[in-house]
Tab-separated table of C-alpha atoms and ligand atoms in Angstrom:
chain	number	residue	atom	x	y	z
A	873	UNK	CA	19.938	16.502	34.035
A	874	UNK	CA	19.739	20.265	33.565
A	875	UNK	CA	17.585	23.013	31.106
A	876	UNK	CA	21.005	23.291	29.661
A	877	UNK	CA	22.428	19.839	28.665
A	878	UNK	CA	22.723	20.557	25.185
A	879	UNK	CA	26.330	19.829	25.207
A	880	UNK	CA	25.972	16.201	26.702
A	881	UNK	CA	22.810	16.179	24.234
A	882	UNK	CA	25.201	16.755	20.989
A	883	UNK	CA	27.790	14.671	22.981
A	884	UNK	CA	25.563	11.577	22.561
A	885	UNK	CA	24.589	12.123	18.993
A	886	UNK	CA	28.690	11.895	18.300
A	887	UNK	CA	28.990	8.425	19.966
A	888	UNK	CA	25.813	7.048	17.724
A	889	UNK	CA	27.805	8.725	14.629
A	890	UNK	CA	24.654	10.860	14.278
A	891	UNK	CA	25.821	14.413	13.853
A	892	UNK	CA	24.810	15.829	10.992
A	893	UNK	CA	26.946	18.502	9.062
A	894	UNK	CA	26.374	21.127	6.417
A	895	UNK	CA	28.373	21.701	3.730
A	896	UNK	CA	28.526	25.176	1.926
A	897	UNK	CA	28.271	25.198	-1.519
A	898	UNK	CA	29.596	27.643	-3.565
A	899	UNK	CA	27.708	27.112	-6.674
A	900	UNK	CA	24.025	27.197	-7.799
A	901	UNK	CA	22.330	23.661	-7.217
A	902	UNK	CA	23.458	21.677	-10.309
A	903	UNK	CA	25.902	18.416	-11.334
A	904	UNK	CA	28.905	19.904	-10.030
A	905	UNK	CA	28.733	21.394	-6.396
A	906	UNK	CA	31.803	23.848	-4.943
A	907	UNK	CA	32.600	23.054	-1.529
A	908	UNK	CA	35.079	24.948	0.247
A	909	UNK	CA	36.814	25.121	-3.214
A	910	UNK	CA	36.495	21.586	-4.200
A	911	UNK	CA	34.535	20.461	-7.221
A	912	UNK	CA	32.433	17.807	-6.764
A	913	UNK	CA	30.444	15.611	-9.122
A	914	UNK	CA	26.895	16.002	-7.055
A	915	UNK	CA	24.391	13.181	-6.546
A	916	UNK	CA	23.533	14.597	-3.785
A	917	UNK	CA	20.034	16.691	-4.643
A	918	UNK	CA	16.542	16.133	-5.967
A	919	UNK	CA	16.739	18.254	-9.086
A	920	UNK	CA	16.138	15.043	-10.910
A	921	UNK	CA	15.278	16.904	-14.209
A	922	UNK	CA	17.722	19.423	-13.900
A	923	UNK	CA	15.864	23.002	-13.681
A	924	UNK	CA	16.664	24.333	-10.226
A	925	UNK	CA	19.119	26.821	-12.421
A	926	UNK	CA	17.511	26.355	-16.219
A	927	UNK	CA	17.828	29.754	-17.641
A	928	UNK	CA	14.072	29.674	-18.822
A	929	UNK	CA	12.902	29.185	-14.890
A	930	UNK	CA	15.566	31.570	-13.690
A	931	UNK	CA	14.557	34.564	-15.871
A	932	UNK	CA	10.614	33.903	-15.149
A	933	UNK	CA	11.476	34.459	-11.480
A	934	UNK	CA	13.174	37.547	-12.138
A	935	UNK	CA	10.189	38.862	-14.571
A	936	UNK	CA	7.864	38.033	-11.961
A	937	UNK	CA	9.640	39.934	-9.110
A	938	UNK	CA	9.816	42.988	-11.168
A	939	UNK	CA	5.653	42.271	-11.796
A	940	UNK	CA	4.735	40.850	-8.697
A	941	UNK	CA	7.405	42.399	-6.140
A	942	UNK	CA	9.356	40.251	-3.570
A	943	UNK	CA	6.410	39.021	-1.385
A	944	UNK	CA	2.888	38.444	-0.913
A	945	UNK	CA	2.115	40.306	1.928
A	946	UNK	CA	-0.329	38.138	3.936
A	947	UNK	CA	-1.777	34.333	3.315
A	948	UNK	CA	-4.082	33.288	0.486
A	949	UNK	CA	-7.464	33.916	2.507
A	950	UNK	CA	-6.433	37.127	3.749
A	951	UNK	CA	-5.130	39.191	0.733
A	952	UNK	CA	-1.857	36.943	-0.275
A	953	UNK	CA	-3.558	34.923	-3.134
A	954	UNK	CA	-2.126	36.573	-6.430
A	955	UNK	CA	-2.782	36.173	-10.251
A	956	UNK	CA	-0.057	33.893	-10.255
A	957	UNK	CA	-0.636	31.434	-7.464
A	958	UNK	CA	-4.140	31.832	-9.242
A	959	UNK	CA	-2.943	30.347	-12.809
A	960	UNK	CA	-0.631	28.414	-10.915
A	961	UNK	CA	-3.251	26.411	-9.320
A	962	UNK	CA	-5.228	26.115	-12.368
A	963	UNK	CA	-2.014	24.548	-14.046
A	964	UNK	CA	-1.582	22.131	-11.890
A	965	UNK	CA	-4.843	20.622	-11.690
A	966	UNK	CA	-4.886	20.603	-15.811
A	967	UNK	CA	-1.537	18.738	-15.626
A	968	UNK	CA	-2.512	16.151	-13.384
A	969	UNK	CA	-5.899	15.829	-14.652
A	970	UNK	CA	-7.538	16.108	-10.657
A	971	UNK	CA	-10.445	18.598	-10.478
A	972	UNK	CA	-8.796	21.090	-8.780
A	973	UNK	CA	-4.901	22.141	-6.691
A	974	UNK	CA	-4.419	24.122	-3.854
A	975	UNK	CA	-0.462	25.298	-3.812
A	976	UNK	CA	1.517	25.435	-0.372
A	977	UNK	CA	4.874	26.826	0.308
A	978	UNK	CA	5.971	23.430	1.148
A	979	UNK	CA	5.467	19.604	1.233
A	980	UNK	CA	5.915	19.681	4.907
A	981	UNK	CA	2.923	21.929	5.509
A	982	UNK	CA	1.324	20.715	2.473
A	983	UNK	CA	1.183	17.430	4.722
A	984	UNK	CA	0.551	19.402	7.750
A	985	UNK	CA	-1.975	20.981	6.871
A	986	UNK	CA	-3.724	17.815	4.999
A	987	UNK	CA	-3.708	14.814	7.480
A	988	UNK	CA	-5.609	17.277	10.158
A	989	UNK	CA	-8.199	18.156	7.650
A	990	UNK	CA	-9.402	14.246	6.703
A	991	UNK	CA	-9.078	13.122	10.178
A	992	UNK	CA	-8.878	13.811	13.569
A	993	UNK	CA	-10.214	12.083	17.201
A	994	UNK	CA	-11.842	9.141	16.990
A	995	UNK	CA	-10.393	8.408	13.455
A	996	UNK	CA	-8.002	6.342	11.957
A	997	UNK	CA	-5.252	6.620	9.738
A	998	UNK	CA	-3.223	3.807	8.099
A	999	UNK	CA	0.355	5.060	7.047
A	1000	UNK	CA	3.359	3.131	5.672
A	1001	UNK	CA	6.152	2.714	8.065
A	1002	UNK	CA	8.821	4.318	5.518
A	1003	UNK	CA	6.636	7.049	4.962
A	1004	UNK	CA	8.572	10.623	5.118
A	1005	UNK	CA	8.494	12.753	8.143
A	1006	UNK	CA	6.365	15.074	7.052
A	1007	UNK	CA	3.519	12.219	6.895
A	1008	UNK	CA	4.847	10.853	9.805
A	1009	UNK	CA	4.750	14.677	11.793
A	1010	UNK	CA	1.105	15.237	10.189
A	1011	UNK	CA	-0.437	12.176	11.680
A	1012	UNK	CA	0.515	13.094	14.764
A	1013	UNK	CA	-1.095	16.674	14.257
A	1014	UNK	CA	-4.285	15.030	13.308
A	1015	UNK	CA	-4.758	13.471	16.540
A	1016	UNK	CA	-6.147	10.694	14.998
A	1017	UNK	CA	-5.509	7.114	15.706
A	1018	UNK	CA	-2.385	5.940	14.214
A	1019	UNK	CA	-1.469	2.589	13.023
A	1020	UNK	CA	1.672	1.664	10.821
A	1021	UNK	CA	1.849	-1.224	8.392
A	1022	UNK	CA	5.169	-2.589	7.444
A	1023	UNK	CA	6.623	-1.409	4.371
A	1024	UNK	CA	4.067	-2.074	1.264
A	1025	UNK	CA	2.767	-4.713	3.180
A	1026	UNK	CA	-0.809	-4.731	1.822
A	1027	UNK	CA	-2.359	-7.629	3.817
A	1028	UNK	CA	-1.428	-5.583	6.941
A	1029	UNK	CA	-3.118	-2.248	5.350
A	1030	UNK	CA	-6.363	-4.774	4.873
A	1031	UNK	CA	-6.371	-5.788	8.931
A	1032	UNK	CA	-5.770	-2.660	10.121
A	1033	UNK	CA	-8.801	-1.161	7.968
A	1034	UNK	CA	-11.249	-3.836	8.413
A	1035	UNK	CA	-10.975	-2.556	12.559
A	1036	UNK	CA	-10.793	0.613	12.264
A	1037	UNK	CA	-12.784	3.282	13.087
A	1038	UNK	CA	-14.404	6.303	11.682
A	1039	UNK	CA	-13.070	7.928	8.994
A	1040	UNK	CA	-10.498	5.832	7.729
A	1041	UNK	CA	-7.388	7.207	5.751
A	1042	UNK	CA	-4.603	5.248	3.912
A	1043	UNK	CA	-0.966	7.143	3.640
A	1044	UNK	CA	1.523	6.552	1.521
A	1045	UNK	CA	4.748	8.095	-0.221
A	1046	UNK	CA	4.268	7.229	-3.888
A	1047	UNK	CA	8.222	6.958	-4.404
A	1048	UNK	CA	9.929	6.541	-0.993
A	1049	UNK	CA	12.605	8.876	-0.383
A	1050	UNK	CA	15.210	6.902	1.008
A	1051	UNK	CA	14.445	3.810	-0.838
A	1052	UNK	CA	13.105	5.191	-4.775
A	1053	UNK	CA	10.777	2.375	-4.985
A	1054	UNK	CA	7.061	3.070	-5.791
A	1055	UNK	CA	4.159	1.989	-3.710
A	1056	UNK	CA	1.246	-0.733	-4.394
A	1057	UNK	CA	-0.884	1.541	-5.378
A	1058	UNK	CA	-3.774	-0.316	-7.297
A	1059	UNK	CA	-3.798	-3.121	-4.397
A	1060	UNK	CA	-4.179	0.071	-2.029
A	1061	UNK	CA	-6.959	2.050	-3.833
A	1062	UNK	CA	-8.863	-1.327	-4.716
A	1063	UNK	CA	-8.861	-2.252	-0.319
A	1064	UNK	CA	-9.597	1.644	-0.048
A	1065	UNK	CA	-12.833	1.325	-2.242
A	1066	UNK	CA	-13.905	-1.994	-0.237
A	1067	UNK	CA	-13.596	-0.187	3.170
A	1068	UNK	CA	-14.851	3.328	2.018
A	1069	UNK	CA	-11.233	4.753	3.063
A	1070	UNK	CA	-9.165	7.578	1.404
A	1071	UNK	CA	-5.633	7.084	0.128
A	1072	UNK	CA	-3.145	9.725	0.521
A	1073	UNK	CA	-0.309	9.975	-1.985
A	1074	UNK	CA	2.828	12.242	-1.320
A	1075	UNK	CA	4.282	12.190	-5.007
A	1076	UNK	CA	7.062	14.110	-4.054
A	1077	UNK	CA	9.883	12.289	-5.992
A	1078	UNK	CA	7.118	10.979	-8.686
A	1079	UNK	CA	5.848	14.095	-9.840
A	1080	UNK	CA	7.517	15.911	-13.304
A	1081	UNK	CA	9.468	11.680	-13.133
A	1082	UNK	CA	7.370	9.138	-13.561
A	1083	UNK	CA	4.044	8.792	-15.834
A	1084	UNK	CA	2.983	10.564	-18.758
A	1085	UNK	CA	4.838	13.311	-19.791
A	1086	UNK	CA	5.967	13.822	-15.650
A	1087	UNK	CA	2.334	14.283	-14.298
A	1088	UNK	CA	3.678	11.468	-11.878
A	1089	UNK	CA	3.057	8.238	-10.065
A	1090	UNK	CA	-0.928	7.929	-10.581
A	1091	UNK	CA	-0.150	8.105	-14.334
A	1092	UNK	CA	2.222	5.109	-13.999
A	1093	UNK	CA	0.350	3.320	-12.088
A	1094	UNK	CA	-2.885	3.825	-13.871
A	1095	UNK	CA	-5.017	5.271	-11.887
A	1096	UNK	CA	-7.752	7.699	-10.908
A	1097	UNK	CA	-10.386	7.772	-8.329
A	1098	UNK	CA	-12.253	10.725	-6.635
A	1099	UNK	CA	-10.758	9.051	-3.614
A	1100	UNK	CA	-6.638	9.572	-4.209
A	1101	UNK	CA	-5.303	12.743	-2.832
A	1102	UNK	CA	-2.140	13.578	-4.565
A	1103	UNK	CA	0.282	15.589	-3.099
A	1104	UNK	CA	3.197	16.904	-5.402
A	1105	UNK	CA	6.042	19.247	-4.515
A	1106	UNK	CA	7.813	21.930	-6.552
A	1107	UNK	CA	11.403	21.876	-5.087
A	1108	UNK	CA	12.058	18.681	-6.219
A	1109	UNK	CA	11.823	17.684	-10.302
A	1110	UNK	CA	9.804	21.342	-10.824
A	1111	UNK	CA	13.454	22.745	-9.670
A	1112	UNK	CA	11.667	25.783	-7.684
A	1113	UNK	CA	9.927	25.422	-4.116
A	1114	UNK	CA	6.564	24.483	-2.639
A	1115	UNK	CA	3.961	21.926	-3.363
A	1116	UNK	CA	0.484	21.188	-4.159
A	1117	UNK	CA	-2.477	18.914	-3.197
A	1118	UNK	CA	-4.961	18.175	-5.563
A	1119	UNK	CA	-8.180	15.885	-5.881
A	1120	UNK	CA	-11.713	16.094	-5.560
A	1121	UNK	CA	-12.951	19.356	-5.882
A	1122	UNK	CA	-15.100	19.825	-2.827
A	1123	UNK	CA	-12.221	17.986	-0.731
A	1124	UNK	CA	-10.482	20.749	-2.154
A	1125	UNK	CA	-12.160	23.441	-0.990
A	1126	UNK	CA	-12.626	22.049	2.265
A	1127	UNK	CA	-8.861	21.463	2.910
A	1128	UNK	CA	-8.713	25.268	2.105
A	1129	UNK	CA	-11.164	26.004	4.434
A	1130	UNK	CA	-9.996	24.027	7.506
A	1131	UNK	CA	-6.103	23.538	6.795
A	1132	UNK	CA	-4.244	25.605	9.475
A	1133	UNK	CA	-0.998	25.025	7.957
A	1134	UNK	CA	-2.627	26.850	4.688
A	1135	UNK	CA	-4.507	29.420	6.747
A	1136	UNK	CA	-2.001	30.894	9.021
A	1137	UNK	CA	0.936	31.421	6.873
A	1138	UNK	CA	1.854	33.864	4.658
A	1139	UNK	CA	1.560	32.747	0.861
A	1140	UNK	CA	4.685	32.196	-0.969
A	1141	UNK	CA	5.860	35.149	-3.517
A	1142	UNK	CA	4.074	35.188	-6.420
A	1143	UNK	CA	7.212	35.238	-8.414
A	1144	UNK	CA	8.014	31.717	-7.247
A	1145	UNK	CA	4.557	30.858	-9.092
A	1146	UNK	CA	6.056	32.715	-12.054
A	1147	UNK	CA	8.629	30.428	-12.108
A	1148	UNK	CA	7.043	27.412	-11.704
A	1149	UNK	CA	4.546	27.688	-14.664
A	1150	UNK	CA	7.370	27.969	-16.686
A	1151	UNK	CA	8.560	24.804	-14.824
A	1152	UNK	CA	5.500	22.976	-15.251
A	1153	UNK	CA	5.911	23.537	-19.390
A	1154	UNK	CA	9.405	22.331	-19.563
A	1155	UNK	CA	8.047	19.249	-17.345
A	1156	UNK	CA	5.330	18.438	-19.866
A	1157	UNK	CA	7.791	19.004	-22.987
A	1158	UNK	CA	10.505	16.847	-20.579
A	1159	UNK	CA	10.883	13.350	-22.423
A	1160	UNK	CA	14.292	13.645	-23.372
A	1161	UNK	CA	15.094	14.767	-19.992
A	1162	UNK	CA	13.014	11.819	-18.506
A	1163	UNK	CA	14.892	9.610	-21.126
A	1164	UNK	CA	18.274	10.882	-20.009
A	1165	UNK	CA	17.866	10.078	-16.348
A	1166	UNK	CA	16.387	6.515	-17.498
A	1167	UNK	CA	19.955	6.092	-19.431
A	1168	UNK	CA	21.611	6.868	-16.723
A	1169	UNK	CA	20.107	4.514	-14.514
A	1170	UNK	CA	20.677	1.959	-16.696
A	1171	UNK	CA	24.401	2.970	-16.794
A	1172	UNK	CA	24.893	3.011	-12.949
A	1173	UNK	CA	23.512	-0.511	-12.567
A	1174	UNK	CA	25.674	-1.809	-15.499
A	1175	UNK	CA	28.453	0.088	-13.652
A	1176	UNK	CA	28.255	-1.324	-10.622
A	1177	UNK	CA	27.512	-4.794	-11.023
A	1178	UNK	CA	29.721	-6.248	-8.918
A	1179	UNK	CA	29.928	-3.752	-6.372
A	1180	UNK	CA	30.613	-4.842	-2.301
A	1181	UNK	CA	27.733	-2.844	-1.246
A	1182	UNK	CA	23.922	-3.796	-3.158
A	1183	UNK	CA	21.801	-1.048	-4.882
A	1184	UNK	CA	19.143	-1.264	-3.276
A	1185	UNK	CA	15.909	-2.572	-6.143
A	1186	UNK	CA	14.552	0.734	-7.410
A	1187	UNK	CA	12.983	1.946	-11.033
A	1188	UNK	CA	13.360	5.585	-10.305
A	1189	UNK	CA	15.976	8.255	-9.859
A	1190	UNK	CA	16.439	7.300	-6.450
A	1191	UNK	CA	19.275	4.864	-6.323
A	1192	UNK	CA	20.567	3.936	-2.398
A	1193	UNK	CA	23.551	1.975	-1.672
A	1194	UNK	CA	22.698	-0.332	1.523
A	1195	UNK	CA	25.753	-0.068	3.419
A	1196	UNK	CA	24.504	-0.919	6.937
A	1197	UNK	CA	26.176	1.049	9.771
A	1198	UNK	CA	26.509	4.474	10.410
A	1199	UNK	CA	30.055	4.461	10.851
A	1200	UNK	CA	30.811	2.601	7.457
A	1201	UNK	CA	28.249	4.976	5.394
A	1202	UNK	CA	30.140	8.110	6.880
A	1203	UNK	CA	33.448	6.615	5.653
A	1204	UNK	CA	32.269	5.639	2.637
A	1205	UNK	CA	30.864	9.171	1.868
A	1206	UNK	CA	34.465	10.393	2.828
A	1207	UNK	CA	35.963	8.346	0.462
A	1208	UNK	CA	34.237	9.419	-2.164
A	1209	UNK	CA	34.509	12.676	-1.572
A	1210	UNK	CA	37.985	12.438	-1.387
A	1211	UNK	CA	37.721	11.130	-4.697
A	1212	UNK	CA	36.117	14.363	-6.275
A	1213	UNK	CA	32.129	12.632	-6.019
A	1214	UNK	CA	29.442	13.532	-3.628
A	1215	UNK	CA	26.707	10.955	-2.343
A	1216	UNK	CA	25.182	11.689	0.754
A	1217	UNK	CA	25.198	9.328	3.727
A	1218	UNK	CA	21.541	8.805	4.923
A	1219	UNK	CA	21.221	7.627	8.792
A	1220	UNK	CA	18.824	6.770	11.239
A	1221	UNK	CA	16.113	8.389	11.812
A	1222	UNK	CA	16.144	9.124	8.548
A	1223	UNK	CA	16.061	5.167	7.555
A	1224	UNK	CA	15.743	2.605	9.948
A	1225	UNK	CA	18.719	1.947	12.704
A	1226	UNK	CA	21.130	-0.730	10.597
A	1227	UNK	CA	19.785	0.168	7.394
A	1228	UNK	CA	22.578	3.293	6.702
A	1229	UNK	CA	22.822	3.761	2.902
A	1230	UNK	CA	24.035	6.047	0.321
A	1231	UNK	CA	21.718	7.854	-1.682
A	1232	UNK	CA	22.702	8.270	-4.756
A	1233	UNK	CA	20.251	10.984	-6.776
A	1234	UNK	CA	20.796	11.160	-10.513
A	1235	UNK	CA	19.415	14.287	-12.575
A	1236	UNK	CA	19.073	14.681	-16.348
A	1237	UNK	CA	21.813	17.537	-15.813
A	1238	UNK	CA	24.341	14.648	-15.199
A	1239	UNK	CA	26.031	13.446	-17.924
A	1240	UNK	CA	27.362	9.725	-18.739
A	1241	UNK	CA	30.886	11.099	-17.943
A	1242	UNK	CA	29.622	12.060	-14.226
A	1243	UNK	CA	28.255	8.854	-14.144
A	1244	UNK	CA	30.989	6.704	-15.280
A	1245	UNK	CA	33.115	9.198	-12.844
A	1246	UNK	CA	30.788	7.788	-10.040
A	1247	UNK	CA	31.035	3.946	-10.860
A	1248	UNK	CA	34.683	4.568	-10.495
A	1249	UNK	CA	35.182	5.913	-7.107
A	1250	UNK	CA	32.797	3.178	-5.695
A	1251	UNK	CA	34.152	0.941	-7.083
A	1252	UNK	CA	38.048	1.951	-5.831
A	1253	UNK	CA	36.651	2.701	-2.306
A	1254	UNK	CA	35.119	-1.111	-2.678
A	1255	UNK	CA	38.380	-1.536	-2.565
A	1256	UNK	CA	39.972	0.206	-0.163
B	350	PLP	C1	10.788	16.238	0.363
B	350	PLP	C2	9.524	15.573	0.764
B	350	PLP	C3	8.496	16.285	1.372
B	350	PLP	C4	8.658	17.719	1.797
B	350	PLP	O1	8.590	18.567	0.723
B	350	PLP	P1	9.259	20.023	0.862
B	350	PLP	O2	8.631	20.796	-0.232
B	350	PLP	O3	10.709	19.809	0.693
B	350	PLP	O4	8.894	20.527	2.221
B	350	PLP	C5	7.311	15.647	1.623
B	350	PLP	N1	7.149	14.345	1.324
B	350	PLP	C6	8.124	13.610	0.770
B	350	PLP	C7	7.878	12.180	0.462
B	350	PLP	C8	9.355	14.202	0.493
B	350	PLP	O5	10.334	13.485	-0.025
């Protein structure tokens, strides 16, 4: 072994079919991606509602550069917190109905910053085994004892609390990434409330989605309790970047007090909060859109009925295609590519090892022509 193995390193990420590569696009995030001077029909992103390039959010970003300049100059505590992030943060909370948001320049230190603050040595916290890497990362942080139920498996989340110790925090993703389907919430907060725990939710492919007018996965499911923390990002549905926790005000103001990844970072430009009020509005007024990507689900799953390869059991926009091995997902993608459609190929450790799928992301910016162009070339490459 040598400092400078990299080579063998990369060599062995090959063999596993592992390598990850990135494709340039040529063309604002939207339905149909550019790619070395292909067009593609995309299902490839996270813009589930379809306003990473709406012409509302685009000009609100450029009005708030020319009021708020390019950056903020330092982080929130310091001298970085502007009007913006301001009514921003005052937005959010109203939207989601939670006493009070604190906006991050991203879900992963949203999550960093977040586990760390609830609980640390001598602690416990209880996280889903699918959760996303960010969750996953921030545990680890937190220096807290970890323990990791098997997916949604609530009787496990009920051992694991009644021995733990001190503080005791549940984690979950709300809609899991790789999967789309939506956590037992209710059976969490009720075992939550009986052990005096928190429960964590990253809403990160709920949020503007699912719920009341988009205020996300809590809405669905019903619920509210001083004891949820909600986490919600912006560079998913909102279209823009960043993310937000929001609760209980004093847990609030103590995340803001104590989070490192909030302190020691610079804030994100307040034109990026310029955009994402506007964001937040076409969210709230964002039925059709919501109605749109619930048609299209419905279309895939007619479309692909009898499919080689299962959809894997999901009610959001989310829509994976268990293939198995990393090798077969890889030429599957290529196949479809090939045939003008873009799905990416999701592999361990993204997903567990064996469980290689297709994830399959559908916006309201597709149409039902994308979609029927998509049933096709899975089904052909079923058949090849
Ligand atoms: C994407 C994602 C994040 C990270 O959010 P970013 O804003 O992209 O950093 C966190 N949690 C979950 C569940 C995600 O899917």
């Amino acid at each position: 072994m040598s400092a400078l193995d990299f080579r063998a390193r990369l060599g062995a990420l090959a063999r596993d079919d592992l390598t990850r590569t990135r494709l340039t696009l040529d063309a604002p995030c939207g339905p149909e991606a550019v790619v070395d001077g292909q067009h593609l029909i995309a299902f490839a992103g996270n813009d589930y509602l379809g306003l990473a390039n709406h012409p509302e959010v685009v000009e609100a970003l450029r009005e708030g550069a020319s009021r708020w300049g390019a950056g903020a100059g330092a982080s929130h505590l310091v001298s970085g917190h502007q009007r913006p992030h301001e009514e921003l943060e005052q937005a959010l909370a109203a939207f989601t109905g939670l006493a009070r948001a604190l906006f991050f320049s991203t879900g992963y230190m949203a999550n960093l910053a977040l586990l760390p603050a609830l609980a640390g040595r001598g602690d416990t916290l209880i996280a889903d085994r699918l959760n996303h890497a960010s969750l996953v990362d921030a545990a680890l942080l937190s220096r807290a004892t970890v323990r990791r139920y098997p997916h949604g498996d609530i009787a496990a989340v009920a051992r694991m609390l009644a021995s733990a110790v001190g503080r005791k925090v549940v984690v979950t993703d709300g809609v899991f990434s790789m999967d789309g389907d939506i956590a037992p919430l209710s059976d969490l907060l009720a075992l939550c409330e009986q052990h005096d725990a928190l429960l964590v939710v990253d809403d990160a492919h709920g949020f503007g989605v699912l719920g009341e007018r988009g205020r996300g996965v809590l809405s669905h499911s019903g619920l509210a309790s001083p004891r949820i923390i909600y986490i919600g990002t912006l560079g998913k549905a909102a279209g823009v970047a960043g993310a937000f926790v929001a609760g209980h005000a004093d847990l609030i103001e103590w995340l803001m007090q104590t989070g490192r990844s909030y302190r020691y970072t610079t804030a994100a430009p307040p034109a990026l909060a310029c955009a994402l009020l506007v964001s937040l509005g076409l969210i709230e007024a964002g039925d059709g859109r919501r109605a749109t990507l619930a048609a299209h689900r419905e279309r895939l799953k007619q479309g692909l009925t009898d499919l080689r390869w299962p959809l894997m059991p999901s009610h959001t926009a989310i829509q994976p295609l268990q293939v198995g091995t990393n090798a077969d997902v890889l030429a599957l993608g290529a196949q479809l590519r090939a045939r003008g459609v873009w799905a990416p190929a999701i592999r361990p450790p993204t997903v567990p090892a064996g469980t290689a799928r297709l994830r399959i992301s559908l916006s309201a910016a597709h149409t039902g022509e994308h979609l029927d162009a998509l049933c096709r070339a899975l089904i052909e490459a079923g058949h090849d």
